[in-house]
Coordinates of C-alpha atoms in Angstrom, one line a residue:
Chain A
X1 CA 9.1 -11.8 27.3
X2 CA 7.2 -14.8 26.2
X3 CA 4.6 -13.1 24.6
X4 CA 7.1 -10.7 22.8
X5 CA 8.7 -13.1 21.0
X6 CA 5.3 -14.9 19.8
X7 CA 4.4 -11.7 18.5
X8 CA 7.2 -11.4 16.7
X9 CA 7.4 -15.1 15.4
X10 CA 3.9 -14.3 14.4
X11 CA 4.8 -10.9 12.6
X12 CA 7.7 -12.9 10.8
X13 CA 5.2 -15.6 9.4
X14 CA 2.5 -13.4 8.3
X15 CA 5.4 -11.6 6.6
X16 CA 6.6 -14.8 5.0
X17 CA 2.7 -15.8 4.0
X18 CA 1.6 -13.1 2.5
X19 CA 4.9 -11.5 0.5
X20 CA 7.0 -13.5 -0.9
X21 CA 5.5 -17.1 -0.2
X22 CA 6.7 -18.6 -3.1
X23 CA 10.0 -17.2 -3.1
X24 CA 10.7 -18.1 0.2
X25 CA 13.2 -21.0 1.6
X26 CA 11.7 -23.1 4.8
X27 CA 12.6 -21.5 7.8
X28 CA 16.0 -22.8 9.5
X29 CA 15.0 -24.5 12.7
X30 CA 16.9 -23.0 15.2
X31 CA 18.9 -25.5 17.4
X32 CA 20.7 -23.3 20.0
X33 CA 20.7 -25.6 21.9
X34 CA 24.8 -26.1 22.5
X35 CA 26.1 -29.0 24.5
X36 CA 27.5 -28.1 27.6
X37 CA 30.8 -28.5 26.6
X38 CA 31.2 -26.4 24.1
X39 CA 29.7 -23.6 26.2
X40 CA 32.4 -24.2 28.5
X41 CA 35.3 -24.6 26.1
X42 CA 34.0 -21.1 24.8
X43 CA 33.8 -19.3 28.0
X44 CA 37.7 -20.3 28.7
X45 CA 38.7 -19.1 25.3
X46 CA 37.0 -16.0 26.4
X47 CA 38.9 -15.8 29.2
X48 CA 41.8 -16.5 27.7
X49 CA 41.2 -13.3 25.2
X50 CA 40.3 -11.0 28.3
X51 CA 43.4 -12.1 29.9
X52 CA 45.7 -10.6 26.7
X53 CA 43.6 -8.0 26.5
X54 CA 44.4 -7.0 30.2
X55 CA 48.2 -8.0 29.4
X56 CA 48.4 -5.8 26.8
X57 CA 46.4 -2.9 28.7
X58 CA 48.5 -2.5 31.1
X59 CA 51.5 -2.3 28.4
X60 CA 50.0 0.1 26.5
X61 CA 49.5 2.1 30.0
X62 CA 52.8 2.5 30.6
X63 CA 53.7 4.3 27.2
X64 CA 53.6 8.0 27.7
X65 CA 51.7 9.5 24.9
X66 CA 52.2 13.1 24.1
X67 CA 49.1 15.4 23.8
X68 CA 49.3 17.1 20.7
X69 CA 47.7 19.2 18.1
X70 CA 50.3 19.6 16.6
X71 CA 49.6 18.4 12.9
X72 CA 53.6 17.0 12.0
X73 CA 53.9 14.9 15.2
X74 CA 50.0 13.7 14.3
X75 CA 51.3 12.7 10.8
X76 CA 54.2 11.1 11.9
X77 CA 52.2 8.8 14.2
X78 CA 49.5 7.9 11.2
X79 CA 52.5 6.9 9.2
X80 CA 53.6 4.9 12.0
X81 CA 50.1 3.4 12.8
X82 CA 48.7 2.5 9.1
X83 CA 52.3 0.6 8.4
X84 CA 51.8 -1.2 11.5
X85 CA 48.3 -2.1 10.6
X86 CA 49.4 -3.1 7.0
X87 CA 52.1 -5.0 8.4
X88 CA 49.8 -6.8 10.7
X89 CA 47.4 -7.4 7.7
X90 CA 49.7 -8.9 5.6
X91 CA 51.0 -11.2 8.2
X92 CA 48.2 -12.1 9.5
X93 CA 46.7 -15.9 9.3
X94 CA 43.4 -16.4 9.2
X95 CA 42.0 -18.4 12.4
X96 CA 39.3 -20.7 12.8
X97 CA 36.8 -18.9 15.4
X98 CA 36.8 -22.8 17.4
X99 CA 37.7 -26.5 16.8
X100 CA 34.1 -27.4 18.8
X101 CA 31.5 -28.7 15.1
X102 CA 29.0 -27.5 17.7
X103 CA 30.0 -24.1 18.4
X104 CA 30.9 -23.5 14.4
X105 CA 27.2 -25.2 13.1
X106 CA 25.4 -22.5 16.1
X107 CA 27.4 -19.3 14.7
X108 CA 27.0 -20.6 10.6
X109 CA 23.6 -21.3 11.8
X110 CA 23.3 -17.3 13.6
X111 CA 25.0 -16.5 10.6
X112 CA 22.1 -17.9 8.1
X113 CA 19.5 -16.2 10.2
X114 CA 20.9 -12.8 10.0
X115 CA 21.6 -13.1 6.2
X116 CA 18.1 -14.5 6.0
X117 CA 16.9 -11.3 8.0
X118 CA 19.1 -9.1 5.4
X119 CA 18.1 -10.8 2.3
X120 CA 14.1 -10.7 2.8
X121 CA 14.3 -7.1 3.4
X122 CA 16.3 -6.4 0.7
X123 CA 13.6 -8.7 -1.1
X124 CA 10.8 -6.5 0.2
X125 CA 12.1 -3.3 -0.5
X126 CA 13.0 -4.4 -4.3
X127 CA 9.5 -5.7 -4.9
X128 CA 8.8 -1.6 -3.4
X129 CA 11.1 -0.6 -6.0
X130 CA 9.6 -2.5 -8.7
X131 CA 6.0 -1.7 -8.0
X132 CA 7.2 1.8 -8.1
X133 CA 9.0 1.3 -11.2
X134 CA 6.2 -0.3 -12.8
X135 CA 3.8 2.6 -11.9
X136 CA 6.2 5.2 -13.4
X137 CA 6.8 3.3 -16.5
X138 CA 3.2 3.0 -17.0
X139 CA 2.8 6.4 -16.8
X140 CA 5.5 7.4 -19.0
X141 CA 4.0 5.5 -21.3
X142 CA 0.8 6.8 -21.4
X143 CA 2.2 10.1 -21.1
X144 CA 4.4 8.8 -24.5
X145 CA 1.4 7.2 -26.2
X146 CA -0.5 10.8 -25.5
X147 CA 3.0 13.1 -27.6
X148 CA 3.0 10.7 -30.4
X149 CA -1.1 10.8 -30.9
X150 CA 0.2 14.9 -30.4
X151 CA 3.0 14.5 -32.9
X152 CA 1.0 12.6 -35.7
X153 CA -1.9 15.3 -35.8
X154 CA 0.5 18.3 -35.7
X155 CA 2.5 16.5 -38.2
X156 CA -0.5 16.0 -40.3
X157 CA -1.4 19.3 -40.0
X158 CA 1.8 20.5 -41.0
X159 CA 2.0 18.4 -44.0
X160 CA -1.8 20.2 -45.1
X161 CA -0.5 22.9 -44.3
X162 CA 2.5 22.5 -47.1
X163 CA 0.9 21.3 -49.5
X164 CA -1.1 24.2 -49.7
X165 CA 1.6 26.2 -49.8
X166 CA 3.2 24.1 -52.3
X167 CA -0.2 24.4 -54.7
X168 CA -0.1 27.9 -54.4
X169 CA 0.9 29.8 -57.5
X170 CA 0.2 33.0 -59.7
X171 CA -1.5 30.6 -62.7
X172 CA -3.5 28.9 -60.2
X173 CA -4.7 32.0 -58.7
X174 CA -5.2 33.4 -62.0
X175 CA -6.9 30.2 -63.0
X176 CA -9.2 30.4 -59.9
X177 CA -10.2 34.2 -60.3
X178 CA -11.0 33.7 -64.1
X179 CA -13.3 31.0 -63.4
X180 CA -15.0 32.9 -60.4
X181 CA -15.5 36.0 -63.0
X182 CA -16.9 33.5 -65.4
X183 CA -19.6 32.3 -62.8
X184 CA -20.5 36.4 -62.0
X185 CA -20.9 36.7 -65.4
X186 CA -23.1 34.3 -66.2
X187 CA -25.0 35.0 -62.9
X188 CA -25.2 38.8 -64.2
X189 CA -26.5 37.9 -67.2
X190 CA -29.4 35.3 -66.2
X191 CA -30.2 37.8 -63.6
X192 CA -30.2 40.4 -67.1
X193 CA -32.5 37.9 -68.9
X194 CA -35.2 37.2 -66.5
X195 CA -35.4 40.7 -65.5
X196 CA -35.8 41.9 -69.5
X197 CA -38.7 38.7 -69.3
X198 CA -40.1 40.3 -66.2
X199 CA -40.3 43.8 -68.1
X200 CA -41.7 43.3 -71.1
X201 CA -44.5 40.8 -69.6
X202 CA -45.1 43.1 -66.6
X203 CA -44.3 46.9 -68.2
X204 CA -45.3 46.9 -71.6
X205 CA -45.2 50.3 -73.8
X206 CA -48.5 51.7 -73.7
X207 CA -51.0 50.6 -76.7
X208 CA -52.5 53.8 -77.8
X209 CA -54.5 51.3 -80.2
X210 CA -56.2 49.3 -77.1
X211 CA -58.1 52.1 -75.4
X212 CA -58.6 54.9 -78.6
X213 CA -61.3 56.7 -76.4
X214 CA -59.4 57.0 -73.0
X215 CA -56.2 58.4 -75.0
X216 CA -58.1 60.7 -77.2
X217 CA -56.2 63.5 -76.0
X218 CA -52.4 61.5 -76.4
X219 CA -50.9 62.6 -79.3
X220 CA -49.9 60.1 -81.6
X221 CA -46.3 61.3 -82.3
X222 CA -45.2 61.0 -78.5
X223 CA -46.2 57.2 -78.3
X224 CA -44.5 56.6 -81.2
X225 CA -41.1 57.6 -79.7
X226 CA -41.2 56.3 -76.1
X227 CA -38.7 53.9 -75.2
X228 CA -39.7 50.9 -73.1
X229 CA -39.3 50.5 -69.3
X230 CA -35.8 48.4 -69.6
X231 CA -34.5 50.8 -71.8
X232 CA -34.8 53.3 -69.0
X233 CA -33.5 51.3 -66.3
X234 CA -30.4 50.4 -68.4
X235 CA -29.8 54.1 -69.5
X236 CA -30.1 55.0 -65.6
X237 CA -27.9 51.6 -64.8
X238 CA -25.0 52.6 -67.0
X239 CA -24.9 56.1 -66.2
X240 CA -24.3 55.6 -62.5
X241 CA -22.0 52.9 -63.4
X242 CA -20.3 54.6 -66.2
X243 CA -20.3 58.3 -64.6
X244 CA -20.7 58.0 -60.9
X245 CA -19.9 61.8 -61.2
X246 CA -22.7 62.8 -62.8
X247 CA -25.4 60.1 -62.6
X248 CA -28.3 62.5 -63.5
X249 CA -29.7 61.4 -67.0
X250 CA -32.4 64.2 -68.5
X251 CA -36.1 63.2 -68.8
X252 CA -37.3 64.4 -72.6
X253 CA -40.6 63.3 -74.2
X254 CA -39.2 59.6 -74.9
X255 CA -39.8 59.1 -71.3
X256 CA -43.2 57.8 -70.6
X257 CA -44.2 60.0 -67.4
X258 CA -46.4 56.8 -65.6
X259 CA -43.1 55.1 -65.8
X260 CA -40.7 57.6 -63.9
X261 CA -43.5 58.7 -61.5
X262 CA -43.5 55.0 -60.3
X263 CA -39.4 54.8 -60.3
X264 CA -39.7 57.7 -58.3
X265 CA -42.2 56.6 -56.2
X266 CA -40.7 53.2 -55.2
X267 CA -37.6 54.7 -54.4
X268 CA -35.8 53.3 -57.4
X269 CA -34.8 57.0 -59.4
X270 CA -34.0 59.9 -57.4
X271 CA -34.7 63.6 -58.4
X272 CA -32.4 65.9 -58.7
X273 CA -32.5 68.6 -56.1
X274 CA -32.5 71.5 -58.4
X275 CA -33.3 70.4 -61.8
X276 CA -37.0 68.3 -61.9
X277 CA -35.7 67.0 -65.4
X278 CA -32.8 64.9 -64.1
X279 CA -33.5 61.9 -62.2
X280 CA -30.9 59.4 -60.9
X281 CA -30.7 55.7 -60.1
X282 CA -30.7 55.1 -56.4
X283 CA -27.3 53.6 -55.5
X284 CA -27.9 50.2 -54.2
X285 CA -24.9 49.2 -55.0
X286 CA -22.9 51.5 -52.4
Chain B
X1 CA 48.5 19.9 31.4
X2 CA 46.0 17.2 32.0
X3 CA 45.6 14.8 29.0
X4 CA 42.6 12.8 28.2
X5 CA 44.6 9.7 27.3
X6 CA 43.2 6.8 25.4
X7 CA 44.7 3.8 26.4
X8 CA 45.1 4.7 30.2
X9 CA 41.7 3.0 31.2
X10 CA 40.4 -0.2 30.8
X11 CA 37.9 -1.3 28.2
X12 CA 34.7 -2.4 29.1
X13 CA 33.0 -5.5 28.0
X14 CA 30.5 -5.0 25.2
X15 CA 30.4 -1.1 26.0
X16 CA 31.4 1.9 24.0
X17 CA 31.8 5.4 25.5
X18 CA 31.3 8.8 23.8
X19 CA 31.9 12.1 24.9
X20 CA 30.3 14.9 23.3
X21 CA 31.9 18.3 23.6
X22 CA 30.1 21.3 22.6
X23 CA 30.3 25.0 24.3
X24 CA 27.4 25.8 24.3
X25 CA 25.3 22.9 25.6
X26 CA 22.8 23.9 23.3
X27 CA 21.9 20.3 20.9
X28 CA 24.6 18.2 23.0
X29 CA 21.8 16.3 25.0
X30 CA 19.0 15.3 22.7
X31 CA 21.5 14.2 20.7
X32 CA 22.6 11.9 23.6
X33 CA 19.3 10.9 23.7
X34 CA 19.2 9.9 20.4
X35 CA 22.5 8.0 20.3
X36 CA 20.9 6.5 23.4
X37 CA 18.0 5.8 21.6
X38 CA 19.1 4.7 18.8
X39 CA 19.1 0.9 17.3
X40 CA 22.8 -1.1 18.7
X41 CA 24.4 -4.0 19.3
X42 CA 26.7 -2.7 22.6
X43 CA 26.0 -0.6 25.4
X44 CA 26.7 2.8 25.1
X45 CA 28.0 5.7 27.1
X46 CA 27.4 9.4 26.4
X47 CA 29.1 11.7 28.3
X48 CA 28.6 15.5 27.6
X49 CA 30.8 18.3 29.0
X50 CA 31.6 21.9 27.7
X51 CA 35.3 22.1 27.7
X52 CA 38.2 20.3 28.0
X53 CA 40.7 19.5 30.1
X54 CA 37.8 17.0 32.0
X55 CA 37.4 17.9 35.4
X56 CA 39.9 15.6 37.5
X57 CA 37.8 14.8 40.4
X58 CA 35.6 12.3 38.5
X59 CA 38.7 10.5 37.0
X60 CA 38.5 7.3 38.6
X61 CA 34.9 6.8 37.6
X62 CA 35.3 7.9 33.7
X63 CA 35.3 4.9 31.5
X64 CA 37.6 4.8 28.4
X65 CA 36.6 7.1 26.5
X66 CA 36.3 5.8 22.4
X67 CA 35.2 8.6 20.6
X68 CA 35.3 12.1 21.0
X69 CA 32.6 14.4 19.0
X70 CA 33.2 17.8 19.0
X71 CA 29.9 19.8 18.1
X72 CA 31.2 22.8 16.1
X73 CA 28.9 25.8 16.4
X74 CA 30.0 27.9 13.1
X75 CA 27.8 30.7 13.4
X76 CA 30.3 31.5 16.3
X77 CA 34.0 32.0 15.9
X78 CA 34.7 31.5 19.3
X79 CA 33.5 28.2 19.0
X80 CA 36.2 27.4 16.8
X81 CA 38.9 28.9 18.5
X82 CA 37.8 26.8 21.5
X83 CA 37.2 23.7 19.8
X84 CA 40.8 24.2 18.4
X85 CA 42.5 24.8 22.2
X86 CA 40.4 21.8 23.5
X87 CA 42.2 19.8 21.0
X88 CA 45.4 20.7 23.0
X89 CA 43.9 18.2 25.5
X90 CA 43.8 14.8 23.7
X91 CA 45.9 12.2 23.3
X92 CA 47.7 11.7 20.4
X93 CA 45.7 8.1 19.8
X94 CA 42.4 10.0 19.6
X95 CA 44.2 11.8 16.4
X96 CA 44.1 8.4 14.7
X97 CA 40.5 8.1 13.9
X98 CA 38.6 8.3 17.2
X99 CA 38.2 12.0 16.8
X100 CA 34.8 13.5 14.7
X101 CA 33.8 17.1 14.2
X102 CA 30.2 17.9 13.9
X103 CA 28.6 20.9 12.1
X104 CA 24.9 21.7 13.1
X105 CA 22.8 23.6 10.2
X106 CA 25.1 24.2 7.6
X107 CA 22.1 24.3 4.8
X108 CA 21.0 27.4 6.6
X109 CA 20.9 31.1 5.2
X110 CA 22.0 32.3 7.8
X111 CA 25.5 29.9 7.6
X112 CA 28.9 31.8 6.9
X113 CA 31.1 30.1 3.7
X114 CA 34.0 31.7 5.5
X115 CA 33.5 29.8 8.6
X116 CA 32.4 26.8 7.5
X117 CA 35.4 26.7 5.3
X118 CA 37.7 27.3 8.3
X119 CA 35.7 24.4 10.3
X120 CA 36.3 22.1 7.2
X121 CA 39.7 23.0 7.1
X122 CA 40.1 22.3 10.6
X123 CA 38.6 18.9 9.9
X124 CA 41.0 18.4 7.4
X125 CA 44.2 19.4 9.4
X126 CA 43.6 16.9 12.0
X127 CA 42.3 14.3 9.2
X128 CA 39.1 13.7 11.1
X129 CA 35.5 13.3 9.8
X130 CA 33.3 16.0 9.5
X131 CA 29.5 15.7 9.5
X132 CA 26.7 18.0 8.7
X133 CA 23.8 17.8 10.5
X134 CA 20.3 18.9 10.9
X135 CA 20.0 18.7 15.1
X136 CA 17.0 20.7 15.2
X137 CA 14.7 18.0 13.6
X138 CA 14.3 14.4 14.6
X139 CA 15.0 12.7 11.7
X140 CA 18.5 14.7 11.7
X141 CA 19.2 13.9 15.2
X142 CA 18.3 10.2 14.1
X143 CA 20.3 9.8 11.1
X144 CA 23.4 11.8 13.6
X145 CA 22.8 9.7 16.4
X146 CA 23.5 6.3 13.7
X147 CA 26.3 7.9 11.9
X148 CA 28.3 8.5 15.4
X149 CA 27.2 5.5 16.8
X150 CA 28.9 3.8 13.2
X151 CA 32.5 5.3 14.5
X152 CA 31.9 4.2 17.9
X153 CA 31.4 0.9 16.9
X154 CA 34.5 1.0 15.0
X155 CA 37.1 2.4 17.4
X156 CA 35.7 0.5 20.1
X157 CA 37.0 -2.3 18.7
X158 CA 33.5 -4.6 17.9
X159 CA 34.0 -4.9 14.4
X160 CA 36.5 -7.6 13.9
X161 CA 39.0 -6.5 10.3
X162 CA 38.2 -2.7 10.5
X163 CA 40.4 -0.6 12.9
X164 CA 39.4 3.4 13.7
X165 CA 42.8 3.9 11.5
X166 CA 41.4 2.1 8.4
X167 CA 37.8 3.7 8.4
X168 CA 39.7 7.3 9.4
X169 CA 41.5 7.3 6.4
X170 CA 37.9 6.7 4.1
X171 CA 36.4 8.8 6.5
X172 CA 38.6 11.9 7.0
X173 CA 37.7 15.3 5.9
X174 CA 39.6 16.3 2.6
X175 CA 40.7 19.6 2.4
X176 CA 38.9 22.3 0.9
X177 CA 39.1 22.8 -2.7
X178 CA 41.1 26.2 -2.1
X179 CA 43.3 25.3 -0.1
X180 CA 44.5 22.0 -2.4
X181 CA 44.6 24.3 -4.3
X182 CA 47.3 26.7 -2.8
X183 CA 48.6 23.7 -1.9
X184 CA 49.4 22.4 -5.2
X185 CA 50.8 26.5 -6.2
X186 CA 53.2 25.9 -3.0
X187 CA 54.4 22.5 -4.6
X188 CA 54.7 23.7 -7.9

């Protein structure tokens, strides 16, 4: 027994140490320790109680109460009972539990202990509470924190998004594709240049004048009418451009033979299938 | 016809008594054993038995009884109609708030609306508490075990201001909501 309540006076202080140290009152010193006397004067006002109770038992034993289910009778004696309990409410006086200071300063004193009891652990479960408040709001926090970072990006986004939309419009696009054709154009046309440069320093007409002895046989009149290298390509260019129907172009004297043999050769002119006097640009650009 | 009567014993000092009725026997003592168990400030008697009127040969050695629990099985309607003639039995006191019906299981599939709306209305008729419980686990037969042993503490008479009359009518089962409703058709 003795070792029981050590343990729990131990339990108690460790409680009060470590939880709520600073919060706590100083423990009431308990002073059971009535005088005789009042013990006494007690234990005949106990008595006195157990005697009116046994008075009135034996009353209340001589009234013959019906059994009854039956729900009317039931509700008649409710009615009957609250009234008499309001009635003994109302008239009631409030009486002092003992005259003995003794007696009244043990009970206030049981009293302080039980609230104390009550109190620290409605004080430890609060602190519970709050911990576990404290944890949630942190997380709803973070998880808050984490949809407004959300909401700002997507809200960003959306606003690019608009504005795009917003800039959007037929002159613009116009504007845009203009300016793109502008760029192929010169493009085409640099790319035109360099490859006329190329030509003429690469595939000049032949000079019947430079080798007179290795030409002897040449006739005069056909060098005098052959068109250059670029003309050729450009003839063969627009046609399959111009006429993608009929892309063949006719090979007459103009056309130096060297020349179309080495279109032919690298792939760049095509023959046609029946006639060897129509060639054809390859189509590079399908 | 034999009565249990309320007032016809004498109370014991510091000590409730209970008696839990229930046909068939099936939760009636673990929950004893929990009521037994349980945390209190009195001593307590359980006393179980399957039917009423209570046997007359063990009269003289039956304390007052304070509160009577009848376990209602409502997967059974013989249970009901039982519990209902049992009632026949009791002193009209026990009417006034030392009476308690107990449903085991109502969350269950199985459980029948029809029945359990008949048990409530029960309940209601004789304005008595009715509590649902969950015997089959521990925790329920705890949390059962405390709840009873609140209305023993009250109509025994240890809590000074509170009489079983005043916590009966906080207590009491209301009626179902079709019934008030009929009700209030009838008034009308």
């Amino acid at each position: 027994m003795d070792t029981m309540e050590v343990l729990q006076q131990a339990k108690a202080l460790a409680n009060a140490m470590t939880v709520y140290q600073e919060t706590l009152p100083p423990d009431l010193t308990a002073e059971l320790e009535c005088p005789a006397s009042a013990k006494e004067e007690l234990f005949n006002e106990c008595e006195e109680k157990w005697k009116e109770i046994e008075e009135l038992q034996s009353k209340l034993a001589l009234i013959e109460t019906e059994a009854c289910a039956d729900p009317d009778l039931k509700t008649s004696y409710r009615h009957k009972g609250i009234m008499a309990e309001l009635h003994h409410l109302e008239e009631k006086d409030p009486d002092l539990i003992s005259e003995n200071s003794d007696v009244l300063a043990a009970f206030g004193m049981d009293e302080l202990q039980r609230v104390n009891r009550e109190l620290e652990m409605v004080l430890s479960s609060c602190q519970a509470q709050n911990e576990n408040l404290k944890k949630t709001l942190n997380r709803e926090q973070e998880w808050l924190q984490e949809q407004q970072e959300l909401g700002q990006v997507i809200a960003e986004r959306a606003a690019k998004v608009k504005s795009i939309l917003q800039d959007y419009s037929e002159a613009r696009a116009f504007q845009d594709m203009k300016v793109k054709i502008q760029q192929v154009k010169t493009y085409q046309e640099k790319l035109l240049d360099s490859m006329g440069t190329f030509l003429a320093q690469h595939f000049p007409l032949p000079q019947h004048q430079n080798h007179p002895s290795k030409n002897s046989k040449m006739s005069v009149d056909v060098h005098e009418n052959l068109i250059s290298l670029h003309e050729i390509l450009e003839t063969l260019m627009n046609k399959i451009l111009e006429m993608p129907h009929d892309p063949y172009i006719t090979i007459d004297d103009t056309f130096w033979p060297p020349y179309i043999e080495m279109l032919l050769r690298f792939g760049i002119a095509l023959r046609h299938p029946e006639n060897p006097n129509k060639i054809r640009m390859e189509a590079f650009h399908q | 016809m034999s009565v249990l009567n309320m007032f016809h014993k004498h109370p014991e000092l510091n000590t409730a008594s209970i008696l839990l009725v229930e046909t068939e026997r099936q939760h009636q003592d673990k929950l004893a054993e929990a009521i037994l168990a349980a945390q209190r400030s009195f001593n307590v008697n359980v006393h179980l038995a399957d039917s009423l009127p209570l046997p007359t040969r063990n009269e003289a050695n039956r304390p007052r009884i304070d509160l009577v629990v009848f376990i209602v099985n409502h997967f059974s309607s013989r249970s009901l109609e039982l519990t209902k003639s049992y009632l026949q039995h009791l002193d009209v006191m026990y009417f006034l708030g030392r009476l308690c019906f107990l449903v085991n299981d109502a969350r269950s599939a199985k459980s029948d609306p029809d029945k359990l709306h008949a048990v409530r209305e029960m309940a209601a008729k004789y304005s008595s508490p009715l509590l649902f419980t969950e015997l089959q686990t521990e925790q329920g037969l705890a949390t059962a075990a405390d709840r009873l042993l609140v209305f023993t503490k009250v109509s025994a008479g240890f809590v000074p201001g509170v009489s079983s009359l005043f916590l009966n009518t906080l207590t009491s089962c209301s009626h179902p909501m079709e019934s008030s409703s009929n009700t209030l058709v009838d008034t009308d």
